[in-house]
XYZ file of C-alpha atoms in Angstrom:
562
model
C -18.239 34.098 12.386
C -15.738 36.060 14.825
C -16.526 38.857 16.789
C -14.553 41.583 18.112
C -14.756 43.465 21.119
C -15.557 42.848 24.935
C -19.449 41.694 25.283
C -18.610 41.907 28.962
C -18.347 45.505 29.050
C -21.752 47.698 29.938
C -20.360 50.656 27.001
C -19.035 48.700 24.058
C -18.790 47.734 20.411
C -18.789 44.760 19.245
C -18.301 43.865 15.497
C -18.884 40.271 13.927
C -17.436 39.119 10.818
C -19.022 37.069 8.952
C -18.937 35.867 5.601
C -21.378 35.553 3.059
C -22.263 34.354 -0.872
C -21.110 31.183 -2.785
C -17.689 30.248 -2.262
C -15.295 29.504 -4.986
C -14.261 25.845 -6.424
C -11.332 25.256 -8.282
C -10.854 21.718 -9.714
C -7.733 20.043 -11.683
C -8.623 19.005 -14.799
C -6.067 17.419 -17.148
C -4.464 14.964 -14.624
C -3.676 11.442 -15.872
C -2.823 8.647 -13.405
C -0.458 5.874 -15.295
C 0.615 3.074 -13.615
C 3.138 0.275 -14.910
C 6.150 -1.340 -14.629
C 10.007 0.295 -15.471
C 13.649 -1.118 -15.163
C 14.030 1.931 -12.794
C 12.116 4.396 -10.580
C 10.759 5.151 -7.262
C 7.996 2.670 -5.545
C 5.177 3.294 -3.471
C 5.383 7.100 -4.384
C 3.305 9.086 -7.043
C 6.022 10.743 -9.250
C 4.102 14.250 -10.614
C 5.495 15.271 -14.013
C 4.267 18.232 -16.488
C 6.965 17.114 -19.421
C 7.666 13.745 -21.047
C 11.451 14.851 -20.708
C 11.127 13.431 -16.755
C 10.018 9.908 -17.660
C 13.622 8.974 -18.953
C 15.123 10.677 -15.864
C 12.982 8.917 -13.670
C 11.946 5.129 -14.815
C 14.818 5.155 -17.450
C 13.176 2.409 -20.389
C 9.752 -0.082 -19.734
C 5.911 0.333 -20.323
C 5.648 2.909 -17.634
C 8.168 5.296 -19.343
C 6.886 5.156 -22.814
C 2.922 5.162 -21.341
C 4.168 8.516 -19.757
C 5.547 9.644 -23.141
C 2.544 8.547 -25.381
C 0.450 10.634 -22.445
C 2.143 13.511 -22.818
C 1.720 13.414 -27.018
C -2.119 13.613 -26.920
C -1.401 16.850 -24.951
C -2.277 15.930 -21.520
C -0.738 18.847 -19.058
C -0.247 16.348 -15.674
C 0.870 12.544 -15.526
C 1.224 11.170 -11.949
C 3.389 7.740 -12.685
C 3.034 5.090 -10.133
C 6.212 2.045 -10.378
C 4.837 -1.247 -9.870
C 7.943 -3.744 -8.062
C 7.158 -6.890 -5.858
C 7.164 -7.134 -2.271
C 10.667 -7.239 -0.818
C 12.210 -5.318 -3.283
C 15.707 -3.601 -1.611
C 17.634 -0.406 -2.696
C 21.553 -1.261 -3.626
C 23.998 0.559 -1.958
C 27.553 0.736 -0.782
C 29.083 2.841 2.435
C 32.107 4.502 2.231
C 34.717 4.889 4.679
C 37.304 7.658 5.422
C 40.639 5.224 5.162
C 41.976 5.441 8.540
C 43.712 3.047 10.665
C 40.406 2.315 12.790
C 37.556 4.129 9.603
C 34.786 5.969 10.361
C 31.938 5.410 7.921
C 31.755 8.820 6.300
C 28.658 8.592 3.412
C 26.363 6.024 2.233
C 25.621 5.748 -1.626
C 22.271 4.306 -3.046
C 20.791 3.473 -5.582
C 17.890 6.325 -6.086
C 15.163 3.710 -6.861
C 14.435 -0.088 -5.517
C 15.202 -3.096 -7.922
C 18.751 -5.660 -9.374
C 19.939 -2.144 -11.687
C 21.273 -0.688 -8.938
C 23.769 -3.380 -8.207
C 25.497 -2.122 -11.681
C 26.292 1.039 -10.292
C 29.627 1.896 -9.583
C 31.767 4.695 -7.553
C 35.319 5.740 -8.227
C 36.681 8.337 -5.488
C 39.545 9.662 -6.971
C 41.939 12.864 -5.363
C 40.117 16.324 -6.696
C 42.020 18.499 -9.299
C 42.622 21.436 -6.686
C 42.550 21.987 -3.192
C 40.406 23.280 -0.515
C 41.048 25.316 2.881
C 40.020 24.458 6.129
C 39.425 27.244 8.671
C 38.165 26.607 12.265
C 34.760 28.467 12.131
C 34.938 28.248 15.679
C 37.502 28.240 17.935
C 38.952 24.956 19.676
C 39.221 25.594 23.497
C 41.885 23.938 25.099
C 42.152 21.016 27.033
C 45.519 21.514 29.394
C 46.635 18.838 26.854
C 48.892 18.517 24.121
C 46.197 16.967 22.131
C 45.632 15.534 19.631
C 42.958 18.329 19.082
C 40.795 17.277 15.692
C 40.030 19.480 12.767
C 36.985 18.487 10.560
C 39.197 17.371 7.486
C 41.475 14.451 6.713
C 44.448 14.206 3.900
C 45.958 17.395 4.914
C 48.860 18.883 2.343
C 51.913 19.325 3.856
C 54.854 22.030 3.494
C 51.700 24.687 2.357
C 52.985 28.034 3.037
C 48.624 29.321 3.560
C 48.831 26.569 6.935
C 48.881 28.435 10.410
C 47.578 27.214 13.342
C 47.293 29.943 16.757
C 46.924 29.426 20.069
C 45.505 32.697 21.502
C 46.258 34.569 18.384
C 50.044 33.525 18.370
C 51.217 31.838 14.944
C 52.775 28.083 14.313
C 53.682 28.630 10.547
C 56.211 27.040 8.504
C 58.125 30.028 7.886
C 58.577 30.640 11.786
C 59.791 26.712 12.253
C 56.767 26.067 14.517
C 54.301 24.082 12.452
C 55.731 20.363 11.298
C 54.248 17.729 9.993
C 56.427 14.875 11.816
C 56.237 14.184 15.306
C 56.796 14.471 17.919
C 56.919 18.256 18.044
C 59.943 20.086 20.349
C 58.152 22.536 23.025
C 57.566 25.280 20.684
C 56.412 23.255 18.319
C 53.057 22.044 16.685
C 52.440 19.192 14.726
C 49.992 18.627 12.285
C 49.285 14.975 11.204
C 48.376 14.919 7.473
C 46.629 11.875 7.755
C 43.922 11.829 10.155
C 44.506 15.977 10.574
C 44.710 16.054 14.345
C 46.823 18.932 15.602
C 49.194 17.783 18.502
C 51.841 20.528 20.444
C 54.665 19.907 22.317
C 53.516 21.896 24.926
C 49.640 21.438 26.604
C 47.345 24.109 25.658
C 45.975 25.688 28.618
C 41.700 25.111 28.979
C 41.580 29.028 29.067
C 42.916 29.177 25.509
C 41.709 29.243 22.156
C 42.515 27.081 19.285
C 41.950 28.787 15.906
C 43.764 27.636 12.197
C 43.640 27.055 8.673
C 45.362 24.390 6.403
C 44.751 23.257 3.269
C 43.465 19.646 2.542
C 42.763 17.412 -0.507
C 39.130 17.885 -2.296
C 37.693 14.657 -3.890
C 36.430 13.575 -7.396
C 33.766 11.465 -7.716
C 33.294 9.280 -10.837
C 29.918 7.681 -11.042
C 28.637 5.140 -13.934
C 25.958 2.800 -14.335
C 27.469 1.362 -17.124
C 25.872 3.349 -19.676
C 26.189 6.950 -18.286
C 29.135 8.411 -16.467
C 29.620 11.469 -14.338
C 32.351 13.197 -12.838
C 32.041 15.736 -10.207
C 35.365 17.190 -9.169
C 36.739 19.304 -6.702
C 34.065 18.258 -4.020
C 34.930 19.765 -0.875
C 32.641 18.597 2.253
C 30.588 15.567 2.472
C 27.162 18.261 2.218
C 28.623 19.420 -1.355
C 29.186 15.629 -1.971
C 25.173 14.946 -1.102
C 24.062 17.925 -3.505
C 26.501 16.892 -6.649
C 25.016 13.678 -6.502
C 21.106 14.543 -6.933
C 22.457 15.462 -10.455
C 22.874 11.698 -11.692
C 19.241 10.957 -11.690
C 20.073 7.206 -10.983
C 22.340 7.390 -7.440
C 21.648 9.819 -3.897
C 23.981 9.787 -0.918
C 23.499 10.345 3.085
C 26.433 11.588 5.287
C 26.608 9.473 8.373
C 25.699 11.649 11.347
C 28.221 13.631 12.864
C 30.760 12.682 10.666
C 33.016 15.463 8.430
C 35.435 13.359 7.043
C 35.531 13.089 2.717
C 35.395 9.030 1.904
C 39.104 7.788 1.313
C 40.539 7.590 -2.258
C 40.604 4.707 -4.351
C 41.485 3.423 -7.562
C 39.132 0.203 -7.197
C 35.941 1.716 -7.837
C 33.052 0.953 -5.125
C 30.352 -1.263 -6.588
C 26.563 -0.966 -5.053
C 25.036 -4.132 -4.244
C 21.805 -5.474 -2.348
C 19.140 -4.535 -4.954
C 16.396 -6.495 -5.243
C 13.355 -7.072 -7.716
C 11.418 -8.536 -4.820
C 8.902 -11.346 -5.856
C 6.645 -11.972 -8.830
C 4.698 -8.997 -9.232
C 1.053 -9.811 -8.498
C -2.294 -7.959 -8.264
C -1.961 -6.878 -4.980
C 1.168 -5.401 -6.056
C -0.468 -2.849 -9.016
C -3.564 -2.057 -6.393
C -1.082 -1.078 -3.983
C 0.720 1.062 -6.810
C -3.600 2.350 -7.844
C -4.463 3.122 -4.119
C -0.964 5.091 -4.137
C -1.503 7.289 -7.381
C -4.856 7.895 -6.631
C -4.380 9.279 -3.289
C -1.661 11.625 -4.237
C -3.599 12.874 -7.082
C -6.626 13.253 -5.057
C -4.965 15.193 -2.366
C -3.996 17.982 -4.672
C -6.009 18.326 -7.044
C -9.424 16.788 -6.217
C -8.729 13.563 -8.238
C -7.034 12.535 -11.535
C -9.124 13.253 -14.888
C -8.269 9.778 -16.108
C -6.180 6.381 -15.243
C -4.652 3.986 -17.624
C -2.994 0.582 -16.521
C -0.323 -0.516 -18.929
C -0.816 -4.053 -18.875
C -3.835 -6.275 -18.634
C -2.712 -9.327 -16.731
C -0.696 -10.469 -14.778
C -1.637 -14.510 -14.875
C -1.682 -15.140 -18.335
C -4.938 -15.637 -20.455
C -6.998 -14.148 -17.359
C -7.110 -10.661 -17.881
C -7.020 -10.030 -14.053
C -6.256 -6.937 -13.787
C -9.508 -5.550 -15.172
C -11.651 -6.222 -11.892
C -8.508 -4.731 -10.187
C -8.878 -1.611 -12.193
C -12.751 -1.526 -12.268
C -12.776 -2.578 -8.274
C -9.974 0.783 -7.433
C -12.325 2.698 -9.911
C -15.497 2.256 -7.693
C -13.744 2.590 -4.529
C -12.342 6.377 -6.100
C -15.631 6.923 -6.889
C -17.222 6.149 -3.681
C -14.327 8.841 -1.901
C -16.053 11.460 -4.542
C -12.973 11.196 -6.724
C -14.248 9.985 -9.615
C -12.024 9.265 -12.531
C -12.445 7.704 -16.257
C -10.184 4.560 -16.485
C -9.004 2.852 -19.451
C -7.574 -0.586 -19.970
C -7.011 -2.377 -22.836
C -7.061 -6.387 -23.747
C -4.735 -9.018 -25.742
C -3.905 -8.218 -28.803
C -6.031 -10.271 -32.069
C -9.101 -11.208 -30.177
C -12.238 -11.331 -32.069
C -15.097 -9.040 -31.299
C -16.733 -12.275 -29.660
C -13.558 -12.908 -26.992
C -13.819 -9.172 -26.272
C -17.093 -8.929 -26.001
C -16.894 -12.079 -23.563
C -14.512 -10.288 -21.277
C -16.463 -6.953 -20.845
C -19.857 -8.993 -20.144
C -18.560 -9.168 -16.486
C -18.357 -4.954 -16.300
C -20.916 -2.181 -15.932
C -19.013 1.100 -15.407
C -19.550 4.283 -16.378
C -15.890 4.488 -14.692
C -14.129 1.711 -16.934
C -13.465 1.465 -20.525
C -12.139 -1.709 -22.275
C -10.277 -0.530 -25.300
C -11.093 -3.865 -28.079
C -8.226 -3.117 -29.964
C -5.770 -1.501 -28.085
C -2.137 -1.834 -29.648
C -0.289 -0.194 -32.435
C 1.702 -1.723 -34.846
C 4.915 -0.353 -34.013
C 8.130 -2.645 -33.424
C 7.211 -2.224 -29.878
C 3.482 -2.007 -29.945
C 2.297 1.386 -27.897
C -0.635 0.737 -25.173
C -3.779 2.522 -27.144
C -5.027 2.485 -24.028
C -2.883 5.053 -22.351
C -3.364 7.089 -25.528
C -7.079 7.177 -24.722
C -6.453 8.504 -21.309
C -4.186 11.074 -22.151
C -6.439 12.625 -25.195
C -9.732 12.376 -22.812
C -7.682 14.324 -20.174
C -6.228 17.056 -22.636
C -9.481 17.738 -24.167
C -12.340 20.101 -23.198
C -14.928 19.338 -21.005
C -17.547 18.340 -23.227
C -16.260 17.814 -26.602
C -15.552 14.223 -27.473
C -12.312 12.171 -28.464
C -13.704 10.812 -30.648
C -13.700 13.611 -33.275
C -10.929 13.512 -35.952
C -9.655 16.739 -34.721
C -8.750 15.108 -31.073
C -7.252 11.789 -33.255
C -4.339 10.129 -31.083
C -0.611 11.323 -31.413
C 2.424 8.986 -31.767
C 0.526 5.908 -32.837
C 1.956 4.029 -35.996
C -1.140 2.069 -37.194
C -3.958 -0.661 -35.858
C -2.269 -4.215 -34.791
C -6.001 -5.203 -34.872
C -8.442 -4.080 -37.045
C -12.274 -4.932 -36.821
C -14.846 -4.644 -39.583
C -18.102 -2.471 -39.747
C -20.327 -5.380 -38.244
C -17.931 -6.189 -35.362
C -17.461 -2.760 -34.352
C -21.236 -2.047 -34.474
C -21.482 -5.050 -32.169
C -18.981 -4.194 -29.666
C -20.251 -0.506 -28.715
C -23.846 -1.210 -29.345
C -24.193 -5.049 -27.334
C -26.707 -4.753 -24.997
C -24.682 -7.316 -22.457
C -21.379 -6.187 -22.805
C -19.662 -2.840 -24.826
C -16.347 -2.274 -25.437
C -14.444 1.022 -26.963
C -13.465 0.236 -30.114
C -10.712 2.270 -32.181
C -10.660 2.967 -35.867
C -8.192 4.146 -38.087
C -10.281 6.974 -40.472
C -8.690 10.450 -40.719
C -6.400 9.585 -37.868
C -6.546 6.681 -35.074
C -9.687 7.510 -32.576
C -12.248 6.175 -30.881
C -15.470 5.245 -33.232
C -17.375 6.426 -30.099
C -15.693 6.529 -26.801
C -18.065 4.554 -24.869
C -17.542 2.963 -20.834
C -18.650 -0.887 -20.249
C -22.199 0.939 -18.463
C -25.278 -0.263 -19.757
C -27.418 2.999 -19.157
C -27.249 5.157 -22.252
C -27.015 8.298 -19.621
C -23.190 7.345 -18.641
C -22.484 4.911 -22.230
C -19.971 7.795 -23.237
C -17.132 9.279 -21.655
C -17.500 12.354 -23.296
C -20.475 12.822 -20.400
C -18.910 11.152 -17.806
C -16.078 13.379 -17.693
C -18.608 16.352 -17.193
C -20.238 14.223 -14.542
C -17.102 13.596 -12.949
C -16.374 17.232 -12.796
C -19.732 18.286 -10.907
C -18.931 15.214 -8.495
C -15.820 16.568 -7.301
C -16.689 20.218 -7.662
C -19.806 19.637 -5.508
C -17.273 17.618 -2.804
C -15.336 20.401 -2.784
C -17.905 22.970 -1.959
C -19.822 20.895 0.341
C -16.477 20.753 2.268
C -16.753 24.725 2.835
C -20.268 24.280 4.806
C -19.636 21.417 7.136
C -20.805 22.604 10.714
C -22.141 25.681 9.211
C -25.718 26.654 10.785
C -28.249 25.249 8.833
C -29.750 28.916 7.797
C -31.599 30.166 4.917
C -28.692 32.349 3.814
C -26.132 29.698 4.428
C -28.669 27.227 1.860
C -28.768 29.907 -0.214
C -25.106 30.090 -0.579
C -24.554 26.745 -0.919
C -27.023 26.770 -4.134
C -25.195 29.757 -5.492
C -21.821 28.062 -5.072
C -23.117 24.982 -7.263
C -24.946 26.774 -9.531
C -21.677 29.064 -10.318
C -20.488 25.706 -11.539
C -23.216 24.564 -14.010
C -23.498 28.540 -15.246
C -20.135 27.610 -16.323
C -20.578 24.142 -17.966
C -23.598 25.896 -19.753
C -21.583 28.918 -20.910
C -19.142 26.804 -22.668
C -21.887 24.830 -24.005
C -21.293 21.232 -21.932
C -24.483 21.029 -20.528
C -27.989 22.456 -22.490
C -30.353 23.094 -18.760
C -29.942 22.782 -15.483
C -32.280 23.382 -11.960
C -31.158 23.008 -8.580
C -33.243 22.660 -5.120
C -31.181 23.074 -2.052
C -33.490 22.262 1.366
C -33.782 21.520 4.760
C -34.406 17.935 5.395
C -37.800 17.917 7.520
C -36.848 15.107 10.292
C -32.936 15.653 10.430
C -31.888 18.982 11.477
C -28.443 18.572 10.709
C -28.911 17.508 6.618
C -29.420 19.726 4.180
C -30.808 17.779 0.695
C -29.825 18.883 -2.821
C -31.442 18.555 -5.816
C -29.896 18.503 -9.209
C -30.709 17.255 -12.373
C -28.744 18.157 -15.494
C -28.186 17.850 -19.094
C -25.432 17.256 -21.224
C -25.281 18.187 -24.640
C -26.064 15.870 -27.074
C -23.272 14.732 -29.670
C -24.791 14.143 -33.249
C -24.073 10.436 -33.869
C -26.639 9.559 -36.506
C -28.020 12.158 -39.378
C -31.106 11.003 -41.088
C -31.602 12.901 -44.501
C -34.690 12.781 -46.266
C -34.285 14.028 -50.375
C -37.295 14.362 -52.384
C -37.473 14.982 -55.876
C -39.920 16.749 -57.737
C -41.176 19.964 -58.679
C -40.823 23.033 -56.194
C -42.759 24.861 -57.888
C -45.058 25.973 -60.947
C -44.687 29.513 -60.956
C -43.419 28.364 -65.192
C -40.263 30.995 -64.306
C -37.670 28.119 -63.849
C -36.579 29.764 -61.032
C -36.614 27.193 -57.786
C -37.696 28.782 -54.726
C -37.157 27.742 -50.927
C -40.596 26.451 -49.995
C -41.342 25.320 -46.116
């Protein structure tokens, strides 16, 4: 509440704003977190992209690029890619100088992304196609010396006509005799090295007078390749126009050295980066790191990713270790009330026995184990990412595994189970795992998490549950500190319920009811209430036929009896 006015004053009026009624939530839905490993790509960063176009352009060819393509197919609207690299991975690079007799390091080149690639990219600085003019854009004051006075630009062309430098607004041109470029200059005389472009005069330039000129220097063209794709950028003019033609490579990005406004010298030896570095063996520390990374970015802007698929499933061989890593980051999400559904799937061609065996160490509504989880293509898609990006694109409430919402871009089952073992795997009492079928497009035959309660068995559900989680976060954000007042409880059970009117309007949950009171013993806690439920999804249809007669009315004609 704020008030305005003076309460000190005897004749007053004072007016308090306040505000009042449930506040409104709004939630990202349709986010999928995707972490893997590239050839290319940033690390430790969360790269946010709404078209598969950007996975090329970012993490150029490995799981991570085609998870964020096979994503994007099932319709998902938001991948957040996470790069996973070793510790002590380095960035290649290479600094350029500006060619002088003592250089001055002008611009550093890098690679845009950690890792060995970079150290196959190459620069060629070559001498631009035209020419560029130099004018002072302020004034030089003078010294009581003959110089050298320094202009901002090296490689100077000689015996232009457009050159003038003034001293006080009096011209040394070319066509007047006064502006050479040999030294040493006569009295009247100014000389212009084309070199380094300091300006020296044969007589000293008094501190009380201005410097002011313009000359024409040589531009620069830049010729970058990693050995697959080349670009040329010509005509480059200033070390800040060198900085902004380069973001357009997608693969290099260069800094200009502080205080420096030289170009980098020509050469026709191109300028190869070097330093990158893998790092070590990529361990499980290593794709936690990259988890805790894409979930917090995620999280901070939109509440929490929808879903999260891994796109590998070990890192020691035969030990499946990064499940627990996956199911450990999903708890810890949960427990920050961002909640999201995480799929991950195992070796290809195990029986429903060796899966089942594996997911016997899991209860969580949060983590799926996809049985069968590769596609027969030459180079076998992750199922498993496909499974996160349908169950993000779809609509709250209506399940995966229908063969409407079948899975894009997938060429076929590596694995196929029977009737019997999939029956096993999603209905074990110890262990469940999701199991995909290939009937009227490749889907889920249920969509079910490794929990054992049959209230959070689907993730159909838990991606309604998820939503309340975070919604109710958010709006329980919004009343922190606030007095603990009927109206203010009252508002607070308004804002929720505005959230379940709207899961029951679009038919994702069938009844709700919602107490929000005062605890009795703590005044500052406020308890809530809720109990919902979801909509049921028809998985089994018992049909009873009898046959007989309907009736004996002798007219033949059958009539609807009840």
């Amino acid at each position: 509440m704020v008030e305005y006015g003076n309460p000190s004053q005897f004749v007053r009026l004072i007016i308090k704003l306040e505000t009042v009624g449930p506040v409104p939530v709004i939630v990202g839905k349709g986010v999928v977190l995707l972490v893997g490993r590239s050839v290319r790509g940033p690390v430790d960063e969360a790269v946010a992209m709404t078209s598969s176009s950007a996975a090329k352009t970012y993490f150029y060819s490995g799981g991570l690029k085609d998870a964020i393509e096979l994503a994007f197919a099932q319709g998902a609207p938001v991948v957040y890619a996470v790069r996973v690299l070793g510790t002590g991975h380095a960035t290649a690079s290479v600094t350029l100088d500006d060619g002088l007799d003592t250089p001055n390091d002008v611009v550093k080149i890098s690679a845009k992304s950690p890792g060995l690639w970079g150290n196959a990219v190459s620069i060629k600085v070559l001498e631009g196609s035209y020419k560029a003019t130099e004018t002072t854009p302020y004034a030089i004051p003078g010294a009581g010396t003959v110089g050298p006075y320094y202009t901002q630009y090296t490689n100077i062309i000689a015996n232009d006509s457009a050159n003038w430098v003034r001293v006080d607004g009096v011209p040394y041109t070319e066509a007047n005799g006064k502006l050479v470029y040999t030294a040493p200059p006569t009295a009247d005389q100014v000389y212009v090295n084309t070199i380094d472009g300091s300006i020296t005069f044969g007589t000293p330039v008094a501190a009380t007078s201005l410097i002011t000129y313009s000359l024409k220097y040589k531009t620069v063209k830049l010729v970058v390749t990693d050995n697959e794709t080349t670009y040329t950028y010509d005509n480059i003019s200033s070390l800040t126009k060198l900085v902004a033609r380069l973001i357009g490579t997608g693969f290099v990005s260069a800094t200009a050295i502080a205080g420096e406004t030289h170009l980098p010298a020509t050469s026709v030896t191109p300028f190869a980066l070097s330093g990158g570095l893998d790092g070590t063996s990529i361990s499980t520390s290593d794709w936690e790191k990259a988890l805790r990374v894409g979930g917090a970015a995620a999280a901070e802007l939109v509440g929490a990713p929808q879903t999260c698929a891994l796109t590998e499933y070990e890192v020691e061989e035969g030990t499946h270790d990064l499940i627990p890593v996956l199911d450990a980051w999903s708890m810890e999400m949960a427990n920050k009330f961002h909640p999201c559904q995480c799929f991950i799937g195992v070796a290809p061609n195990l029986t429903a026995e060796q899966v089942l065996d594996i997911a016997a160490g899991y209860s969580n509504r949060l983590l799926t184990i996809v049985a069968n989880s590769w596609d027969n293509s030459t180079t076998s898609r992750n199922i498993a990412v496909a499974r996160a990006g349908k169950e993000a694109a779809v609509a709250l409430g209506e399940s995966a595994a229908l063969p409407r919402n079948a899975m894009n871009g997938l060429n076929g089952l590596l694995n196929t189970y029977d009737q019997t073992d999939v029956d096993v795997m999603t209905q074990d009492t110890d262990a469940r795992a999701d199991v995909i079928i290939k009937s009227r497009g490749i889907r889920p035959y249920v969509g079910i998490t490794t929990d054992q309660t049959w209230q959070f068995l689907r993730t159909v559900d838990n991606r309604t549950i998820n939503y309340v989680i975070v919604a109710s976060d958010q709006i329980a954000r919004q009343y922190f500190h606030e007095k603990r007042t009927g109206t203010i409880m009252s508002a607070m059970e308004q804002s929720i319920k505005a959230i379940l009117n709207d899961l029951m309007r679009d038919e994702n949950i069938r009844a709700y009811s919602i107490e929000v009171t005062p605890d009795e013993t703590d005044t500052g806690k406020v308890n809530i209430h809720l109990c919902m439920e979801n909509i049921g999804h028809i998985e089994r249809i018992d049909e009873t036929i009898a046959v007989g007669i309907l009736s004996d009315q002798g007219t033949g004609v059958i009539t609807e009896v009840e």
